[in-house]
Structure formats: structure tokens, C-alpha cells
Tab-separated table of C-alpha atoms in Angstrom:
chain	number	residue	atom	x	y	z
A	29	MET	CA	60.532	9.890	8.506
A	30	THR	CA	58.337	12.684	7.152
A	31	ASP	CA	55.949	11.643	4.397
A	32	PRO	CA	57.027	13.778	1.386
A	33	ARG	CA	53.410	13.949	0.251
A	34	LEU	CA	52.654	16.155	3.247
A	35	THR	CA	54.976	18.927	2.060
A	36	VAL	CA	52.598	19.682	-0.830
A	37	SER	CA	50.286	22.570	-0.001
A	38	LEU	CA	46.692	22.875	-1.110
A	39	ALA	CA	47.748	25.650	-3.491
A	40	ASP	CA	50.504	23.413	-4.909
A	41	LEU	CA	47.992	20.631	-5.481
A	42	LEU	CA	45.707	22.871	-7.522
A	43	VAL	CA	48.647	24.215	-9.563
A	44	SER	CA	49.717	20.651	-10.356
A	45	ARG	CA	46.248	19.591	-11.467
A	46	VAL	CA	45.800	22.716	-13.611
A	47	ALA	CA	49.152	22.043	-15.283
A	48	ASN	CA	48.375	18.404	-16.075
A	49	THR	CA	44.585	18.079	-16.436
A	50	PRO	CA	43.134	21.616	-16.599
A	51	ASP	CA	39.829	20.648	-18.193
A	52	LYS	CA	39.087	17.614	-16.074
A	53	VAL	CA	35.867	17.877	-14.077
A	54	VAL	CA	36.584	17.466	-10.377
A	55	ILE	CA	33.391	18.887	-8.782
A	56	ARG	CA	29.739	18.162	-9.568
A	57	SER	CA	27.010	19.933	-7.653
A	58	ASP	CA	23.621	21.576	-7.985
A	59	GLN	CA	25.487	24.503	-9.557
A	60	GLY	CA	26.886	22.299	-12.345
A	61	CYS	CA	30.410	21.072	-13.007
A	62	LEU	CA	33.763	22.629	-12.187
A	63	THR	CA	37.103	21.835	-13.798
A	64	TYR	CA	40.496	22.552	-12.310
A	65	ARG	CA	40.956	25.444	-14.716
A	66	GLU	CA	37.649	27.003	-13.658
A	67	ILE	CA	38.525	26.729	-9.968
A	68	GLU	CA	41.898	28.322	-10.696
A	69	GLU	CA	40.382	31.226	-12.643
A	70	LYS	CA	37.618	31.901	-10.120
A	71	SER	CA	40.000	31.735	-7.168
A	72	LEU	CA	42.445	34.127	-8.836
A	73	LEU	CA	39.723	36.769	-9.186
A	74	ILE	CA	38.753	36.445	-5.530
A	75	ALA	CA	42.393	36.506	-4.408
A	76	GLU	CA	43.036	39.704	-6.347
A	77	GLY	CA	39.817	41.218	-5.010
A	78	LEU	CA	40.797	40.481	-1.417
A	79	SER	CA	44.294	41.875	-1.922
A	80	ALA	CA	42.836	45.000	-3.522
A	81	VAL	CA	40.760	45.752	-0.401
A	82	GLY	CA	43.801	45.408	1.829
A	83	VAL	CA	43.901	41.794	2.992
A	84	GLN	CA	47.502	40.780	3.729
A	85	ARG	CA	49.276	37.441	3.895
A	86	GLY	CA	48.528	35.849	7.276
A	87	ASP	CA	45.264	37.765	7.791
A	88	SER	CA	42.194	35.788	8.834
A	89	VAL	CA	39.288	35.883	6.376
A	90	ALA	CA	35.847	34.797	7.604
A	91	THR	CA	33.678	33.286	4.874
A	92	MET	CA	29.923	32.717	4.919
A	93	VAL	CA	29.365	31.086	1.547
A	94	GLN	CA	26.887	28.307	0.829
A	95	ARG	CA	27.092	27.819	-2.948
A	96	THR	CA	29.676	25.220	-3.913
A	97	ASP	CA	31.275	27.172	-6.766
A	98	GLN	CA	31.631	30.316	-4.649
A	99	ALA	CA	32.868	28.428	-1.581
A	100	LEU	CA	35.552	26.671	-3.616
A	101	ALA	CA	36.656	29.931	-5.225
A	102	VAL	CA	37.180	31.731	-1.919
A	103	TRP	CA	38.755	28.647	-0.298
A	104	PHE	CA	41.444	28.352	-2.978
A	105	ALA	CA	41.816	32.135	-3.160
A	106	CYS	CA	42.861	32.111	0.485
A	107	ALA	CA	45.128	29.106	-0.042
A	108	ARG	CA	47.019	30.646	-2.952
A	109	SER	CA	47.450	34.036	-1.264
A	110	GLY	CA	48.425	32.956	2.227
A	111	PHE	CA	45.208	34.113	3.898
A	112	VAL	CA	43.881	32.120	6.855
A	113	GLU	CA	40.343	31.115	5.960
A	114	VAL	CA	37.692	30.878	8.674
A	115	PRO	CA	34.673	29.220	7.004
A	116	LEU	CA	31.489	29.756	8.986
A	117	ASN	CA	28.056	28.191	8.907
A	118	VAL	CA	25.768	30.587	7.013
A	119	GLU	CA	23.134	30.012	9.712
A	120	LEU	CA	25.272	31.515	12.486
A	121	LYS	CA	23.526	34.430	14.186
A	122	ASP	CA	23.850	37.082	16.860
A	123	GLU	CA	26.477	36.507	19.566
A	124	LEU	CA	27.643	33.194	18.115
A	125	LEU	CA	28.499	34.909	14.840
A	126	VAL	CA	30.237	37.844	16.501
A	127	ASP	CA	32.194	35.537	18.817
A	128	ALA	CA	33.398	33.399	15.903
A	129	VAL	CA	34.581	36.365	13.836
A	130	VAL	CA	36.204	38.192	16.740
A	131	GLY	CA	37.669	35.020	18.237
A	132	ALA	CA	39.526	34.236	15.006
A	133	ASN	CA	40.693	37.856	14.689
A	134	CYS	CA	39.189	38.173	11.210
A	135	SER	CA	39.964	41.334	9.247
A	136	ILE	CA	37.166	40.822	6.710
A	137	ILE	CA	34.029	38.745	6.144
A	138	VAL	CA	33.220	37.401	2.687
A	139	VAL	CA	29.549	36.605	2.144
A	140	GLY	CA	28.023	34.699	-0.758
A	141	ASP	CA	24.609	35.172	-2.312
A	142	ASP	CA	22.689	33.840	0.694
A	143	PRO	CA	20.130	36.564	1.609
A	144	ALA	CA	19.679	35.391	5.209
A	145	ALA	CA	23.424	35.496	5.894
A	146	SER	CA	23.692	38.952	4.336
A	147	GLN	CA	20.821	40.274	6.465
A	148	GLN	CA	22.351	38.857	9.641
A	149	LEU	CA	25.715	40.459	8.864
A	150	GLU	CA	24.100	43.804	8.075
A	151	ALA	CA	22.269	43.746	11.412
A	152	LEU	CA	25.592	43.256	13.219
A	153	GLU	CA	27.659	45.506	10.972
A	154	GLU	CA	28.780	47.872	13.740
A	155	ARG	CA	30.306	44.989	15.698
A	156	LEU	CA	32.052	43.290	12.799
A	157	PRO	CA	35.004	44.017	10.503
A	158	ARG	CA	34.596	44.913	6.838
A	159	ILE	CA	31.978	42.869	4.962
A	160	SER	CA	32.488	42.151	1.248
A	161	LYS	CA	30.107	40.380	-1.097
A	162	ILE	CA	31.723	37.713	-3.220
A	163	GLU	CA	30.202	39.201	-6.370
A	164	ASP	CA	32.098	42.440	-5.712
A	165	LEU	CA	35.365	40.583	-5.177
A	166	GLU	CA	34.895	38.812	-8.511
A	167	GLU	CA	35.209	42.095	-10.376
A	168	PRO	CA	38.647	42.659	-11.996
A	169	ALA	CA	40.878	44.451	-9.486
A	170	VAL	CA	44.180	46.297	-9.602
A	171	VAL	CA	46.576	45.000	-6.963
A	172	HIS	CA	49.508	47.202	-5.992
A	173	GLY	CA	52.442	45.280	-4.551
A	174	GLY	CA	51.585	42.874	-1.776
A	175	ASN	CA	53.250	39.753	-0.442
A	176	SER	CA	50.763	37.086	-1.484
A	177	ARG	CA	52.059	33.525	-1.523
A	178	PRO	CA	50.884	30.284	0.080
A	179	LEU	CA	51.567	29.734	3.752
A	180	GLY	CA	54.148	27.146	4.803
A	181	PRO	CA	53.077	23.540	5.468
A	182	ASP	CA	53.178	24.030	9.240
A	183	GLU	CA	51.676	27.517	9.401
A	184	VAL	CA	48.030	27.865	10.395
A	185	SER	CA	46.096	28.138	7.133
A	186	LEU	CA	42.577	27.334	8.307
A	187	ILE	CA	40.449	27.832	11.406
A	188	LEU	CA	37.436	25.517	11.557
A	189	TYR	CA	34.830	25.901	14.273
A	190	THR	CA	33.495	22.809	15.990
A	191	SER	CA	29.774	22.083	15.848
A	192	GLY	CA	29.219	23.028	19.483
A	193	THR	CA	27.537	19.743	20.405
A	194	THR	CA	29.103	19.642	23.874
A	195	GLY	CA	29.460	23.372	24.483
A	196	ARG	CA	30.336	26.596	22.699
A	197	SER	CA	31.985	26.174	19.314
A	198	LYS	CA	35.768	26.295	19.410
A	199	GLY	CA	38.078	27.414	16.638
A	200	VAL	CA	40.497	24.647	15.654
A	201	ARG	CA	43.737	25.897	14.074
A	202	LEU	CA	44.891	23.688	11.199
A	203	SER	CA	47.899	23.686	8.882
A	204	ASP	CA	48.146	22.288	5.361
A	205	ARG	CA	50.308	19.446	6.653
A	206	MET	CA	47.588	18.429	9.104
A	207	THR	CA	44.766	18.579	6.576
A	208	MET	CA	46.786	16.831	3.864
A	209	ARG	CA	47.533	14.060	6.354
A	210	LEU	CA	43.785	13.629	6.888
A	211	ALA	CA	43.044	13.544	3.144
A	212	TRP	CA	45.845	11.074	2.416
A	213	SER	CA	44.735	8.837	5.291
A	214	ILE	CA	41.298	8.568	3.673
A	215	VAL	CA	42.846	7.774	0.285
A	216	ASP	CA	45.224	5.182	1.717
A	217	HIS	CA	42.870	3.395	4.109
A	218	ALA	CA	39.930	3.315	1.684
A	219	GLY	CA	42.137	2.323	-1.252
A	220	LEU	CA	40.724	5.099	-3.425
A	221	THR	CA	41.732	5.391	-7.088
A	222	ARG	CA	41.032	7.788	-9.940
A	223	ASP	CA	38.075	5.605	-10.956
A	224	ASP	CA	36.227	6.449	-7.746
A	225	VAL	CA	33.538	9.122	-7.449
A	226	LEU	CA	33.167	10.494	-3.925
A	227	PHE	CA	29.919	11.891	-2.525
A	228	THR	CA	29.195	14.312	0.297
A	229	VAL	CA	26.155	16.016	1.752
A	230	PHE	CA	28.206	18.170	4.110
A	231	PRO	CA	28.593	21.921	3.472
A	232	LEU	CA	32.058	23.238	2.708
A	233	HIS	CA	32.543	24.780	6.151
A	234	HIS	CA	32.728	21.174	7.397
A	235	ILE	CA	36.044	19.307	7.607
A	236	ALA	CA	34.595	16.139	6.053
A	237	ALA	CA	33.404	17.921	2.921
A	238	ARG	CA	36.759	19.628	2.467
A	239	PHE	CA	39.328	16.962	3.161
A	240	VAL	CA	37.531	13.613	3.209
A	241	SER	CA	35.815	14.510	-0.066
A	242	VAL	CA	37.160	17.442	-2.134
A	243	VAL	CA	40.886	17.207	-1.394
A	244	ALA	CA	40.805	13.400	-1.367
A	245	ALA	CA	39.235	13.492	-4.844
A	246	MET	CA	41.926	15.899	-6.028
A	247	LEU	CA	44.679	13.641	-4.706
A	248	ILE	CA	43.415	10.617	-6.656
A	249	GLU	CA	42.488	12.716	-9.725
A	250	GLY	CA	38.916	11.567	-9.286
A	251	GLU	CA	35.601	13.402	-8.881
A	252	VAL	CA	33.382	14.433	-6.008
A	253	VAL	CA	29.633	15.019	-6.036
A	254	ILE	CA	28.487	17.677	-3.567
A	255	GLN	CA	24.780	17.540	-2.767
A	256	GLU	CA	23.858	21.061	-1.674
A	257	LYS	CA	20.116	20.658	-1.241
A	258	GLY	CA	19.893	17.722	1.100
A	259	PHE	CA	20.544	14.009	0.974
A	260	LEU	CA	19.288	12.510	-2.292
A	261	GLN	CA	16.672	15.214	-2.753
A	262	ALA	CA	14.650	14.603	-5.887
A	263	GLY	CA	15.430	16.814	-8.836
A	264	SER	CA	18.793	17.939	-7.518
A	265	GLY	CA	20.045	18.701	-10.995
A	266	ILE	CA	23.514	17.276	-10.376
A	267	PRO	CA	25.155	16.231	-13.667
A	268	ALA	CA	25.988	12.545	-13.871
A	269	PRO	CA	29.640	11.586	-13.354
A	270	THR	CA	31.683	10.818	-16.437
A	271	THR	CA	32.404	7.244	-17.438
A	272	GLU	CA	35.651	8.012	-19.239
């Protein structure tokens, strides 16, 4: 029998949390705190910006975004609009970067405010599809028509590249049903509840950060702390979790 929990998409999950607990903090990082409402608002801007530059439902969108708030915004923008996100390590360079973008058939690359990533993309501009800075996509945009809606539970919604430990990185095609199964397995086997605060040092192009931490925290209505600057680095500036 199919677990009914696995029919809920990532976009559905965010909509549900915004409807019930919009001002609850779910993310804490070096960039501060993020509530469900803030993630919703930021992702809507990015989604409209991507649609305005011609991205269509089912298109692959490469993302090179390090900052937690920006990475979450573009992640949920893709989820709500039916874009296939391809999150890439911001340190990818040269042929590895080109191969990843071309291999996933990306129609656009979204880059955050990481200067090194921007410089690398500019150097390869002639071999890559359109490059858009996230700050430009955050500007209010006029969207004409379009067919934006979340992808189905069994459609490919995410392509994650392996680390390349045993060879060249490979793009793994994932659906919402597959990733929700992973997140729920963590919740169920660890016995997580809304009183738990999860912690990760992995960047958001990593499957553990996304589904073992962020989505798992959303499922239990808990919180997740994302350490951007390295494991337990002094003076990280991460706000303390709530005790409510």
C-alpha cells in the first residue's frame, strides 16, 4: 500500500506550513532566521523572475548559491513552479562545471552572491546557457501567461550530482516521492518530534542538508540550524533556537 504521506509535494508542504504557522522560525543560519512566510515570499519573487526570463515548467535550472536564505528561496521557487532544480557546488570549475550544466540540459544558471562562482561562470559564458544573478531575479517581474505548477510526485523534480569520490560526478534524477520517502524515513527511524532542533554543516546542494535536515524539520514542525561557515566555528552568529 502506498504511504499517503508520500503524495505530498515539497511545494504542498510549504503551503501547508504557511497556512498554519506562517511566522514560525524553521531555519537558523549565519544569515539569521527564516520563517515559513519569509521562505514563501522570497521563493515567489524568484519563481516570478525565472518565469519572466522564459523558464518553463519542466525546464532544468542550475543553481550555484551558497547563502542559506538565497539557496532556500531558489529551491522552493523551482518546487512551486515545476522547474527541475540542479543545485551545484559553488566550487565547481572548468570542464566539471560545463559537463554538469550541459549533462542536465539546463536552460539557465542562477548564481548567488559568491564572487568566485560568478567569475568562473563569466569565464565560461560562451559555453553555458543564460546566467542570471539571484539579486536580479528578486526584482518584481511581470509574468505573462505560463504554465507554472508543481511537478507530479513521480516526475523528476531534482537532479543532484554525486561527489565524484569514485569517478566523475553523476547526475541522480529524483522525484518528490523519492525525497519525501527519505525525509520521512529519518523522522520515523529517529523518532523526531516538533521539540527537536536539527543541525547540519552540509551545504544545500547536498542531499543530507536538504532532506535529512531541512525537509525533515518541516515535516515535524521543528527547526534546523544550518552552519554555513564550518563545523562549530567560533562567532558563527547563529541565533539560538527558541525554547517555546
